[in-house]
Coordinates of C-alpha atoms in Angstrom, one line a residue:
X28 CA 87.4 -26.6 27.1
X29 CA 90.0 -27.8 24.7
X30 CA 90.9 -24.7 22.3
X31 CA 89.6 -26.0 18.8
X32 CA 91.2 -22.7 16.6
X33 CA 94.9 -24.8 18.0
X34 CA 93.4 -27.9 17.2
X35 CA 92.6 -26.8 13.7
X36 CA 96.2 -25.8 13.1
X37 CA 98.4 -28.5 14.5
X38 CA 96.0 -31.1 13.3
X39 CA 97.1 -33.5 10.3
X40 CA 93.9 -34.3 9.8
X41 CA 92.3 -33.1 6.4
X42 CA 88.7 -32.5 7.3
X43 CA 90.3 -30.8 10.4
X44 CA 92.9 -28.4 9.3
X45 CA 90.3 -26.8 6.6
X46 CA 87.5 -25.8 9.3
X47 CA 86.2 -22.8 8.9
X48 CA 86.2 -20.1 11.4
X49 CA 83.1 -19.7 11.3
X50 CA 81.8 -23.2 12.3
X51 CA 84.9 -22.5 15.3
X52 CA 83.6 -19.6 16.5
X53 CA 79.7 -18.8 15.9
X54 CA 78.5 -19.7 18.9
X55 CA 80.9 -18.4 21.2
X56 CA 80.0 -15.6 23.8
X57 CA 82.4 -12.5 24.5
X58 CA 84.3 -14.9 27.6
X59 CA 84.7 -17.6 25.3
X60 CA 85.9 -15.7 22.6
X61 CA 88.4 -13.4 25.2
X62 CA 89.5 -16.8 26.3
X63 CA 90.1 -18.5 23.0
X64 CA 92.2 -15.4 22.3
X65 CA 94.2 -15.8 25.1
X66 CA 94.7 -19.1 24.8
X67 CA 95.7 -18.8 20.8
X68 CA 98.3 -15.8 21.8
X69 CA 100.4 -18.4 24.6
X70 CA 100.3 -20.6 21.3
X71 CA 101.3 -18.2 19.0
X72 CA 104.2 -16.9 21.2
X73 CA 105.5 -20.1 22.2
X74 CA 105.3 -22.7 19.3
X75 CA 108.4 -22.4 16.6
X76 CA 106.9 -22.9 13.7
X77 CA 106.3 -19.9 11.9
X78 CA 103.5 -21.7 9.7
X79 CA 101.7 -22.2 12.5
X80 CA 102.4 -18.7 13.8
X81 CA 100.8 -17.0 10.6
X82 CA 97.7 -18.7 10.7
X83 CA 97.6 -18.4 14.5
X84 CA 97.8 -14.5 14.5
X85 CA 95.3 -14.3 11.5
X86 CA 93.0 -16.3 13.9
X87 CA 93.4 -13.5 16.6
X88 CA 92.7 -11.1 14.0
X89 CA 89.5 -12.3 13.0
X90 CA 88.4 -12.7 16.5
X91 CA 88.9 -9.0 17.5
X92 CA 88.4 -8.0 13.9
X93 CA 85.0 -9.3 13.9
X94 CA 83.5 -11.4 15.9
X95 CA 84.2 -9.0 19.2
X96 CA 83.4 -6.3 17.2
X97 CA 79.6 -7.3 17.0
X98 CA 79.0 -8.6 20.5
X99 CA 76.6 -6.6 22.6
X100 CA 79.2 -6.2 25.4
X101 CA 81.9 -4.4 23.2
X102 CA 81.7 -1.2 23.7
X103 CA 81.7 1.6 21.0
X104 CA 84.6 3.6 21.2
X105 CA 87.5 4.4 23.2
X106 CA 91.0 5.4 23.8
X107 CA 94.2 3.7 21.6
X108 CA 97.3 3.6 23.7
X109 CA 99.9 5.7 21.7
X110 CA 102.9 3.7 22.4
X111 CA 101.1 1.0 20.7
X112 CA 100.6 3.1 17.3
X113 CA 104.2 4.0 17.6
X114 CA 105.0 0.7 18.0
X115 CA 103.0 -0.4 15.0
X116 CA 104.3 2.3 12.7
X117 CA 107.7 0.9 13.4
X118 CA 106.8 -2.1 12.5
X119 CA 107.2 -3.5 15.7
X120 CA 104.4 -5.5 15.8
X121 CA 105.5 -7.5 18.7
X122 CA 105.5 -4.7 20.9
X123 CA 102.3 -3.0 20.0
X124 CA 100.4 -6.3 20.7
X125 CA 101.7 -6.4 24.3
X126 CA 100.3 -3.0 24.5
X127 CA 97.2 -3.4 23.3
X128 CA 96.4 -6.5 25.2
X129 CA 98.0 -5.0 28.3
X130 CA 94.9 -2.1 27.9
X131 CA 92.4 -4.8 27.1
X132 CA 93.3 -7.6 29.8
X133 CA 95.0 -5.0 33.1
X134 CA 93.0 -1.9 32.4
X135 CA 89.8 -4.0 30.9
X136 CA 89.7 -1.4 27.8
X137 CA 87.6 -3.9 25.9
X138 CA 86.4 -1.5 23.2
X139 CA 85.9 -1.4 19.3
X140 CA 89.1 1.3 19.2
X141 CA 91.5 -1.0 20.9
X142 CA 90.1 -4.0 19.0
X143 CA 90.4 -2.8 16.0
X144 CA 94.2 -1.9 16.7
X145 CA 95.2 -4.9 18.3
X146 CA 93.2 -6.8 14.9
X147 CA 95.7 -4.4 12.6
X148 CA 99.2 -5.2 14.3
X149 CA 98.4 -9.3 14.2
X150 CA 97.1 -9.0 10.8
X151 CA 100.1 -7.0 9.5
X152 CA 102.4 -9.4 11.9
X153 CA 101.1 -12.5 10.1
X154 CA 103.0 -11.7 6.3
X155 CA 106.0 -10.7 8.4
X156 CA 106.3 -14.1 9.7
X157 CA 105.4 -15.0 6.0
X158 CA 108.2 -13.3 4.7
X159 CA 110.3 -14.7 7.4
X160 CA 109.2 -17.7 6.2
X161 CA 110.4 -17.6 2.3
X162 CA 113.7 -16.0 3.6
X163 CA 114.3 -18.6 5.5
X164 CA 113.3 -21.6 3.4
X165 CA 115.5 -19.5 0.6
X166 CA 118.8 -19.3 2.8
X167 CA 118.4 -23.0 3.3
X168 CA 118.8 -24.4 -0.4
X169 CA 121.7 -25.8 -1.1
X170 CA 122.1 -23.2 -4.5
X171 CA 122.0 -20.2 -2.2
X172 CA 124.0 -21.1 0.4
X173 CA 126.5 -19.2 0.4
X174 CA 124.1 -15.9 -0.8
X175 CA 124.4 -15.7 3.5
X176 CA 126.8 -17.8 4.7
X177 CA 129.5 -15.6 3.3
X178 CA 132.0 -14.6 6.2
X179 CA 134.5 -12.0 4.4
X180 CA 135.6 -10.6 1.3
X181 CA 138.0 -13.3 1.3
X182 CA 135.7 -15.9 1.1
X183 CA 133.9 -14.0 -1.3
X184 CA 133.5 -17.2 -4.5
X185 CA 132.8 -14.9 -7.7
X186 CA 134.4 -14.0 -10.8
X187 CA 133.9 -12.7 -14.3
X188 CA 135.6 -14.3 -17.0
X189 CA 138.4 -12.9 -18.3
X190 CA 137.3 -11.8 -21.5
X191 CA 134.5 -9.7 -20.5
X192 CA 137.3 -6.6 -19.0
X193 CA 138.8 -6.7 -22.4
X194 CA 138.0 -4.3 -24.7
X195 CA 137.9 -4.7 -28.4
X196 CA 141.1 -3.3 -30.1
X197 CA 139.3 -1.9 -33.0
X198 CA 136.3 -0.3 -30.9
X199 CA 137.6 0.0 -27.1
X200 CA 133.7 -1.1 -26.2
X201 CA 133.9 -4.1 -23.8
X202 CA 131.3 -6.9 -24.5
X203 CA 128.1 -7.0 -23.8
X204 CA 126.0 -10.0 -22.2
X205 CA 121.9 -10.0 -22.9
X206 CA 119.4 -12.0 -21.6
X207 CA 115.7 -12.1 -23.3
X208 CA 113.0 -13.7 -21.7
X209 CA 109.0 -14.4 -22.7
X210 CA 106.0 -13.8 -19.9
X211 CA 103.3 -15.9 -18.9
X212 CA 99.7 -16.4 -19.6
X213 CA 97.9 -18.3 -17.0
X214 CA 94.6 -20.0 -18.2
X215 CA 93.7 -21.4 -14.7
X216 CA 95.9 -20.9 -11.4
X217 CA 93.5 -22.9 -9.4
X218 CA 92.8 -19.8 -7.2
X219 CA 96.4 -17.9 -7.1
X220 CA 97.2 -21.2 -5.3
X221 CA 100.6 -20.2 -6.5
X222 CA 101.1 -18.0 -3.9
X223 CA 103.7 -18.9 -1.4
X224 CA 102.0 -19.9 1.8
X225 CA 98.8 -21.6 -0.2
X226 CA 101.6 -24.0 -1.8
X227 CA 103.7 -24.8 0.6
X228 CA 101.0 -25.3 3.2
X229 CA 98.7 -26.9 0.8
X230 CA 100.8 -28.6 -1.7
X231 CA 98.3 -31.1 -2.9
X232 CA 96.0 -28.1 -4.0
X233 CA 98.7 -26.2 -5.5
X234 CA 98.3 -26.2 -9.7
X235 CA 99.0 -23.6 -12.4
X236 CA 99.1 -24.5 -15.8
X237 CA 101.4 -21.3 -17.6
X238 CA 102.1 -20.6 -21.3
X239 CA 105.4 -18.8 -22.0
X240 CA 104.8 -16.5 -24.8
X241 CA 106.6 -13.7 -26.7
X242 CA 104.6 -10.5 -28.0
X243 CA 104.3 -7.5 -30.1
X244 CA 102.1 -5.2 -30.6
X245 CA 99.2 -5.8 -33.2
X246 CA 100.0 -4.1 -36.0
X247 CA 103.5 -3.4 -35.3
X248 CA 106.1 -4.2 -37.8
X249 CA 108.8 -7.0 -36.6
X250 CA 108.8 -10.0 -35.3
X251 CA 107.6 -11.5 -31.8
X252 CA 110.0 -11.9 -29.7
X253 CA 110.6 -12.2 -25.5
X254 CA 109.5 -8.9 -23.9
X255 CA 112.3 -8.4 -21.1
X256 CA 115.8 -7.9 -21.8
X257 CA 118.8 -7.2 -19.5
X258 CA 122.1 -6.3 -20.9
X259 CA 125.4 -6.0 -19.4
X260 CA 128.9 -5.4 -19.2
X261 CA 132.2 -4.2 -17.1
X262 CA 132.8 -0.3 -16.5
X263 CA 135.8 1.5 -15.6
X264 CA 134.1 3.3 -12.7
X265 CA 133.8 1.3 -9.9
X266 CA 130.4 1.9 -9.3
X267 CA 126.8 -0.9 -10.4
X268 CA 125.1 1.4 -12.7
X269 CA 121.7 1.0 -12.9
X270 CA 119.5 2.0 -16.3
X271 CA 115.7 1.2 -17.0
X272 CA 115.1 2.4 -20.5
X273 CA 111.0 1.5 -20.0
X274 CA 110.8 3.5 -16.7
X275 CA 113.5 6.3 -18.2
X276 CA 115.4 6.1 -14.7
X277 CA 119.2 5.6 -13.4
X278 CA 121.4 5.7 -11.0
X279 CA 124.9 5.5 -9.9
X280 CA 125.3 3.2 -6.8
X281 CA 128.8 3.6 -4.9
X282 CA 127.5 2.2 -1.7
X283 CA 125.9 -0.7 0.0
X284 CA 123.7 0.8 2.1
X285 CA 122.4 2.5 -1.2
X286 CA 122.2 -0.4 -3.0
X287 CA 120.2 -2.0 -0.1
X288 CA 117.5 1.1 0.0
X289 CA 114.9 -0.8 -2.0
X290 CA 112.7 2.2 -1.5
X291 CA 114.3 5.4 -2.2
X292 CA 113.8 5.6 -5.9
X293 CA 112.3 3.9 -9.3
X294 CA 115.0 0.9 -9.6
X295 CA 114.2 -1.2 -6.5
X296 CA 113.6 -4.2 -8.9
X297 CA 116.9 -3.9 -10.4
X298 CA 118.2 -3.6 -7.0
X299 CA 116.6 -7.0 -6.2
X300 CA 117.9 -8.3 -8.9
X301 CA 121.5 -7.2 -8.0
X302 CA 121.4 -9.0 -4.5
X303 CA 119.5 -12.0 -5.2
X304 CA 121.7 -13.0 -8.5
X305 CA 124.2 -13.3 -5.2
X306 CA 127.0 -11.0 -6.8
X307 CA 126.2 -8.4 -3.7
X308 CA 124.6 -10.9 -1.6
X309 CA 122.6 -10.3 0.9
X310 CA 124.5 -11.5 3.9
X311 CA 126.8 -8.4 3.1
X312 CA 124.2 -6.1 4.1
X313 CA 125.4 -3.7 7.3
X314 CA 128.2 -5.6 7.1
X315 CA 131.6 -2.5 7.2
X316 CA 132.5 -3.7 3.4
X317 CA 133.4 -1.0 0.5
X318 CA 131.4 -1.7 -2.5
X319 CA 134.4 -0.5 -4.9
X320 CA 136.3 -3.5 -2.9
X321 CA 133.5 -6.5 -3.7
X322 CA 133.4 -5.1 -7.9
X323 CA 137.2 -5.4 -7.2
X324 CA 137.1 -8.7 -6.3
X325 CA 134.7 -9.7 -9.2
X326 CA 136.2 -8.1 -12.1
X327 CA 139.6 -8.7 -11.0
X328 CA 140.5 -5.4 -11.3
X329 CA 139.6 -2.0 -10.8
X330 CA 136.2 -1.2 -12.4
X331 CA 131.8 -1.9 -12.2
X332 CA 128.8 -3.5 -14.0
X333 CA 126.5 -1.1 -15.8
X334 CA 123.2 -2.8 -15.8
X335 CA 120.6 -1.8 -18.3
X336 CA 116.7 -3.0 -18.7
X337 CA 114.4 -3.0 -21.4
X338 CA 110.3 -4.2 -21.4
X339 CA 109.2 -4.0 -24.8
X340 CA 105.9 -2.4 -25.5
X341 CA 104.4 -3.8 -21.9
X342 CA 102.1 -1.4 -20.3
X343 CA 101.7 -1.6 -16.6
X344 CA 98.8 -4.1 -15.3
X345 CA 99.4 -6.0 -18.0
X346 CA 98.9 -9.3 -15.6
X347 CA 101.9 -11.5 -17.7
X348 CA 104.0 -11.1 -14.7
X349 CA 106.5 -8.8 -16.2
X350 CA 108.3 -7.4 -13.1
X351 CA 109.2 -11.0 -11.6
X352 CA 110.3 -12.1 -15.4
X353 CA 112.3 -8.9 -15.6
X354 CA 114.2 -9.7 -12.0
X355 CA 114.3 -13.4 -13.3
X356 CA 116.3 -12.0 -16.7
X357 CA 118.4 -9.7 -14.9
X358 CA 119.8 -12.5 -12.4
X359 CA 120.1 -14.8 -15.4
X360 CA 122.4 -12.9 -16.9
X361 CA 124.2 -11.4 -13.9
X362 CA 124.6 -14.9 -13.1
X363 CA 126.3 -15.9 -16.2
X364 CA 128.4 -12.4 -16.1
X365 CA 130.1 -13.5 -12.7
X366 CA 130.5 -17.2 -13.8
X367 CA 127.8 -19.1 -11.7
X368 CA 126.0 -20.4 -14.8
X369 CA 128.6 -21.9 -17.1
X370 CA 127.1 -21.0 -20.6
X371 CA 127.4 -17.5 -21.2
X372 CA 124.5 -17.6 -24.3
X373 CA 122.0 -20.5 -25.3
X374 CA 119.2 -21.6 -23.0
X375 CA 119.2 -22.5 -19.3
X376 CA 119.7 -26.0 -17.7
X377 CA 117.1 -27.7 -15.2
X378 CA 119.4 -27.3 -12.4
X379 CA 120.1 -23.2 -13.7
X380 CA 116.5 -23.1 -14.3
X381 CA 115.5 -24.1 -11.0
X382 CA 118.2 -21.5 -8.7
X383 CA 117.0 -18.7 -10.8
X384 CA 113.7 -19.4 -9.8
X385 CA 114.4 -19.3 -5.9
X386 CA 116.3 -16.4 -6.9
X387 CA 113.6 -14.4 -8.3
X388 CA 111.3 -15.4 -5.7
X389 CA 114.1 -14.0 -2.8
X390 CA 114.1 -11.0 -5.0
X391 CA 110.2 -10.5 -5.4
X392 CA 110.4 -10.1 -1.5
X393 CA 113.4 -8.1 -1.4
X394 CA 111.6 -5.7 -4.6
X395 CA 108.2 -5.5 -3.4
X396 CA 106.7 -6.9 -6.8
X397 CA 104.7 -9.3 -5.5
X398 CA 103.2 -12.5 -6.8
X399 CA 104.1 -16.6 -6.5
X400 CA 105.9 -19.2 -7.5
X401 CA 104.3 -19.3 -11.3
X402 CA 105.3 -16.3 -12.7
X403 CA 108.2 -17.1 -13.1
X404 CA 107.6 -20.0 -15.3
X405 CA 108.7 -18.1 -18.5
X406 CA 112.1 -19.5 -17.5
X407 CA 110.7 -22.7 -18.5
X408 CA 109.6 -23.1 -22.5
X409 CA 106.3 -23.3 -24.2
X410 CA 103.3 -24.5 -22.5
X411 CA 103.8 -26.5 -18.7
X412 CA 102.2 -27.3 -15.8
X413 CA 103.3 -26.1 -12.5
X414 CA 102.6 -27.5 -9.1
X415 CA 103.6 -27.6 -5.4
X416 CA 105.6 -30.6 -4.1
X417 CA 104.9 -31.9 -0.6
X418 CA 108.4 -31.2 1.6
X419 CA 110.1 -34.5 2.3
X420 CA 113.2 -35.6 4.0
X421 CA 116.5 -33.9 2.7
X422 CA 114.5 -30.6 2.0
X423 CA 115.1 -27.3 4.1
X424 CA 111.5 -27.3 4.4
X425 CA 110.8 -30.6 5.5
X426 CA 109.3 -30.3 9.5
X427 CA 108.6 -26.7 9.0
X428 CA 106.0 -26.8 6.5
X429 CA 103.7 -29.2 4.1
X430 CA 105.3 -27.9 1.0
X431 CA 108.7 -27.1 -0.9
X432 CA 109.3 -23.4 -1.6
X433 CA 110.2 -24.6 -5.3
X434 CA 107.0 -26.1 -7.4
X435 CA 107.9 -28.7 -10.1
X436 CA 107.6 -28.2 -13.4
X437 CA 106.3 -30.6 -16.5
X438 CA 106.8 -29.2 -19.8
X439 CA 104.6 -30.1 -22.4
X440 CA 106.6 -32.1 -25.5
X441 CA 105.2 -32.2 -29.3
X442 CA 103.5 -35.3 -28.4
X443 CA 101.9 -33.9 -25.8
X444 CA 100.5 -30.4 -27.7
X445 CA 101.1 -30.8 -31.2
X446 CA 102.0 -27.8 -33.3
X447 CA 98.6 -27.6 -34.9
X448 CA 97.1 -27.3 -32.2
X449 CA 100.1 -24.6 -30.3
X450 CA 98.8 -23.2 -33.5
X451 CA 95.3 -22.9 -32.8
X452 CA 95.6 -21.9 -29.1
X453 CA 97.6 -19.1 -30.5
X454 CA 94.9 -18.2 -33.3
X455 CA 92.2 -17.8 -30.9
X456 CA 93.6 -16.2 -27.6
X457 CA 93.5 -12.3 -28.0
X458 CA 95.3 -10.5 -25.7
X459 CA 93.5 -6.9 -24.1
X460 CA 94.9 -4.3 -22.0
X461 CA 91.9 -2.6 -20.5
X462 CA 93.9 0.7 -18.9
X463 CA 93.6 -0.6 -16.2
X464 CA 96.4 -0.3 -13.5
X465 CA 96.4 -1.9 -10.2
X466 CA 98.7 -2.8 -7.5
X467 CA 97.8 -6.8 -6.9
X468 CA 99.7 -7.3 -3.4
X469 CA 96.3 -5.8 -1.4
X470 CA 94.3 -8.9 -3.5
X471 CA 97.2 -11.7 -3.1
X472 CA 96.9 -10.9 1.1
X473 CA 93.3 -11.4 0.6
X474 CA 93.3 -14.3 -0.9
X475 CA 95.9 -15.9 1.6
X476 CA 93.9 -14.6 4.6
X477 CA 90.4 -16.3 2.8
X478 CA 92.4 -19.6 2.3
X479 CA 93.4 -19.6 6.0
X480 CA 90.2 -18.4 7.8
X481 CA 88.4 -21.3 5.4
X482 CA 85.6 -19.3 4.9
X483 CA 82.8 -21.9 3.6
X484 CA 81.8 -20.0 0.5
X485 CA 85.3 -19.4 -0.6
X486 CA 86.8 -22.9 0.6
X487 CA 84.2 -24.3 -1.6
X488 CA 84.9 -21.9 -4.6
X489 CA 88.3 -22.8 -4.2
X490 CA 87.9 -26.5 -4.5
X491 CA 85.6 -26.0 -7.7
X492 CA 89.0 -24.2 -9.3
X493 CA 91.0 -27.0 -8.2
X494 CA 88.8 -29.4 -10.0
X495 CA 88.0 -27.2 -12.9
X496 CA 92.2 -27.2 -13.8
X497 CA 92.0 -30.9 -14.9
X498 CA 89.0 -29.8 -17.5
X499 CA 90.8 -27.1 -18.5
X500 CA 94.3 -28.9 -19.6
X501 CA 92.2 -31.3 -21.1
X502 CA 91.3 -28.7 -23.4
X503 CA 94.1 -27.3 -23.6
X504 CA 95.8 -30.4 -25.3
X505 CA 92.9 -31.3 -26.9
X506 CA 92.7 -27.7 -28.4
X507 CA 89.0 -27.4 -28.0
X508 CA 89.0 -23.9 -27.9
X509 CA 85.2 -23.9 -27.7
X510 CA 85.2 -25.7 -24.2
X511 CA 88.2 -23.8 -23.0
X512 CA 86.7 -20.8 -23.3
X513 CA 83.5 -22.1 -21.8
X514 CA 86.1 -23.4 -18.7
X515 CA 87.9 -20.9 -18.1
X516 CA 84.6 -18.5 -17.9
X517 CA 83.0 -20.9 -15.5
X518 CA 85.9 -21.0 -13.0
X519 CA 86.1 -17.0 -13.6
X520 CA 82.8 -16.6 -12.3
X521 CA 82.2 -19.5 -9.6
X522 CA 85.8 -20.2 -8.5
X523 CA 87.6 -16.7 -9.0
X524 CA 85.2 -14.5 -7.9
X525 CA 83.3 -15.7 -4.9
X526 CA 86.9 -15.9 -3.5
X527 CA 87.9 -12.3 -4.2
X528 CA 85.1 -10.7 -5.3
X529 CA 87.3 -7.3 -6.1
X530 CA 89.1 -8.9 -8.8
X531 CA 86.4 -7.9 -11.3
X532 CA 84.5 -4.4 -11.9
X533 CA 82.3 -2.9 -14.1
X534 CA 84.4 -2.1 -16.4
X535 CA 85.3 -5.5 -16.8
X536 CA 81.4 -6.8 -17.2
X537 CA 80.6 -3.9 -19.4
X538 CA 83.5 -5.2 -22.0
X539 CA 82.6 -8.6 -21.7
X540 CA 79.0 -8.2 -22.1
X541 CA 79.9 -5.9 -25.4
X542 CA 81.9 -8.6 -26.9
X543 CA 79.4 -11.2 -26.6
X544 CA 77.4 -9.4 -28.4
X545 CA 79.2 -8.4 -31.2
X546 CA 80.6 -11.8 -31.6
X547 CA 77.9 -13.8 -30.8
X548 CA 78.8 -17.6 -31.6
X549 CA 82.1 -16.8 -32.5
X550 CA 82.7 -15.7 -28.5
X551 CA 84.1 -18.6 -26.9
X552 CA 85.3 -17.2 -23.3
X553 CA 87.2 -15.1 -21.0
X554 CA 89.9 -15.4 -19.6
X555 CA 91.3 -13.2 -16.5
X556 CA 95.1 -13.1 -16.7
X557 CA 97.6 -13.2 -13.4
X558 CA 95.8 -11.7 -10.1
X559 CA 92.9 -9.4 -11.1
X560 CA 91.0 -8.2 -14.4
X561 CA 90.8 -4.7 -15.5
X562 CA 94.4 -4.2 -16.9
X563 CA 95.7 -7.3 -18.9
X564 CA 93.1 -9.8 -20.5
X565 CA 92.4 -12.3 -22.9
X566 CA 89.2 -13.3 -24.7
X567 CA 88.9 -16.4 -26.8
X568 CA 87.0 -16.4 -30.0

């Protein structure tokens, strides 16, 4: 029997590749399914594509996951080898699969217990490879070459002008770069189809349309203006000091294996930032290099950066994509501080635009903060649409997978959106923040795992998004307000939600079902902002 889970990945046929696991597997017994696993792990360990190895160890996961977990011959309970949770909780994912099968296939241990393990390790294995994945289609851009393909200090490319180690004669304060950048509003994401494996394995379905906006509070005196700043400027110590005036934390860093501990305190994003603006690059980690030495050889003389943040008046779950904005700002401007971007003020050009962005995305995986390609779009002006662009010959991802890492990007002109109606977008979009505060990344690995296993309900949910987006730009540049908000509700509830049901909870209804009340024909729609409701989101009236 051909095995039809392999055929379903390798295939570049449409109606193929987007089977779904349950029309694979529903009528398989507990030999067929044992032997379809076994089958699917020689494929996973031998083929080199690490696309094909994700969704080949997702496949083995549902399989023991699931559909062994309900056959009659499974037994109850049993024993999990320890070696293999030892293994797992190092991360050695690898390992503890040979263990576990070893029990299951040598010692016949074909029990819920060892299923349930082996399930964990290749589910958790799977966004390893992912990650491999970015990091690898990030090393190969031309831009960040040389982020790991420095050899020595000495071949080490950076420096900050001149003028920035000079103080002023009247004041002795040395100058001071900043950075400013607006967040994003998303009013359709086509089902997170941002996310990095759903775009670049499935370019064609891969469409955001993202407003960059500046904010204040209402009621707050001032004007708008872009929430995330970064400011910075030489030290005499030779230290990078690190200051987050939001999160009220800092720290002193004299070391590279300090700088490289993403998890040992409250600054890991400004960390990220540090080594992914390239001026501590990442092929310097472990490497037996003094810190002091590298700031030496960027300043030109003995001394550091002090690095300070600012989010203005952002709570947390606000859903605008603050934390990848703020790592986009902060490698902005350590970019222009150590020379790589030419301008040292004004706005960014395309090709400064588009390097930042891989940046930021190297730096969400370094961080921990999660999300795709889109939220960094504030780089980008006013109101644009986003989408993935199939790999093709002279790209690093071209053989490896369907899509470029990097989206493109078509910014809406005047002609396009005319002020009038920027102007009544604005008007009737009304930002919330329900208290709400969540940590996204468990729903964003959902969502991949759903798009892979092409469950039928959520395959088909995630087609109506895809086909709602064009409605909903038309809308947009229409500024029918009225049929936006009627839009962006439907593919809330029938596209969003029958995906990832957990993106929505009572909370959420009870407030909407309020407000329609209250405003009766006035209430034109909802709109969930970024990956979940709850914390930050907009109602249009």
């Amino acid at each position: 029997m051909s095995n039809v889970l392999v055929e379903t990945i390798v295939s570049e046929d449409e109606d193929i590749r987007h089977r779904s696991i349950d029309s694979l597997l529903a009528d398989k017994d507990t030999g067929q399914l044992l032997n379809l696993a076994a089958e699917m792990e020689e494929f996973r360990v031998s083929s080199s594509n690490l696309y094909h190895k994700v969704r080949a160890s997702l496949f083995l996961f549902a399989i023991y996951r699931f559909y062994l977990m309900k056959d009659r011959e499974t037994h109850g309970h049993g024993k999990i080898p320890f070696d293999g949770v030892k293994a797992a909780f190092e991360r050695d994912f690898e390992k503890s699969i040979a263990i576990y099968l070893r029990e299951i296939n040598e010692k016949g241990s074909r029990n819920r217990a060892v299923f349930s393990a082996v399930a964990d390790s290749y589910y958790k294995l799977s966004f390893k490879y992912l990650l491999d994945q970015v990091k690898l289609s990030i090393s190969r851009c031309r831009e960040n070459h040389h982020l790991y393909n420095i050899g020595s200090l000495d071949e080490y490319p950076f420096s900050v002008p001149a003028a920035m180690t000079v103080p002023d004669p009247a004041t002795g304060l040395y100058p001071v770069g900043m950075d400013a950048s607006p967040v994003r509003l998303d009013p359709s994401h086509s089902g997170w189809s941002d996310i990095f494996f759903l775009g670049m394995d499935f370019p064609e379905g891969a469409r955001v349309v993202n407003l960059s906006v500046d904010l204040k509070i209402h009621g707050a005196d001032g004007p708008l203006r872009p929430p995330c700043e970064c400011y910075c400027r030489f030290i005499r110590e030779p230290v990078i000091h690190l200051i987050s005036t939001d999160l009220r934390a800092s720290k002193k860093i004299s070391t590279l294996k300090e700088l490289f501990n993403f998890g040992n305190d409250y600054l890991s994003l400004l960390k990220a930032g540090v080594v992914a603006s390239g001026i501590i690059p990442p092929c310097f980690e472990h490497r037996d290099i003094q810190l002091k030495d590298i700031l030496r050889r960027l300043t030109g003389t003995t001394g550091g950066i002090q690095i300070v943040t600012r989010v203005n008046s952002i709570p947390k779950g606000s859903r605008l994509a603050v934390s990848t904005t703020l790592l986009a700002t902060i490698i902005t401007q350590l970019m222009r501080f150590s020379g790589q971007i030419r301008n040292p003020t004004g706005p960014l050009q395309e090709e400064d635009r588009r390097i930042v962005a891989s940046r930021a995305i190297l730096g969400e995986w370094l961080g921990g903060s999660g999300g795709g390609w889109q939220d960094s779009g504030g780089l980008w002006p006013g109101i644009k649409i986003i989408t993935g662009v199939p790999a093709a010959e002279g790209d690093p991802e071209f053989g490896v997978s369907r899509g470029r890492l990097l989206p493109g990007h078509t910014v809406f002109t005047e002609k396009d959106i005319p002020p009038e109606v920027e102007e009544k977008i604005v008007d009737s979009m009304v930002l919330v923040h329900g208290g709400i505060s969540q940590d996204v990344g468990p729903v964003l690995e959902m969502v991949t795992e759903k798009y892979l296993l092409k469950y039928e309900r959520q395959w088909r949910a995630r087609l109506k998004g895809i086909r709602l987006f064009g409605e909903i730009v038309g809308a947009l540049k229409a500024g029918d307000m009225r049929k936006l908000g009627r839009l962006t509700t439907e593919d809330w509830e029938e596209a969003i939600q029958p995906i990832i049901p957990w993106v929505n909870n009572a909370f959420t209804e009870d407030l909407i079902n309020r407000l329609r009340q209250e405003f009766r024909e006035d209430y034109l729609g909802f709109l969930m902002l970024g990956g979940m409701s709850g914390g930050g989101m907009a109602f249009i009236v």
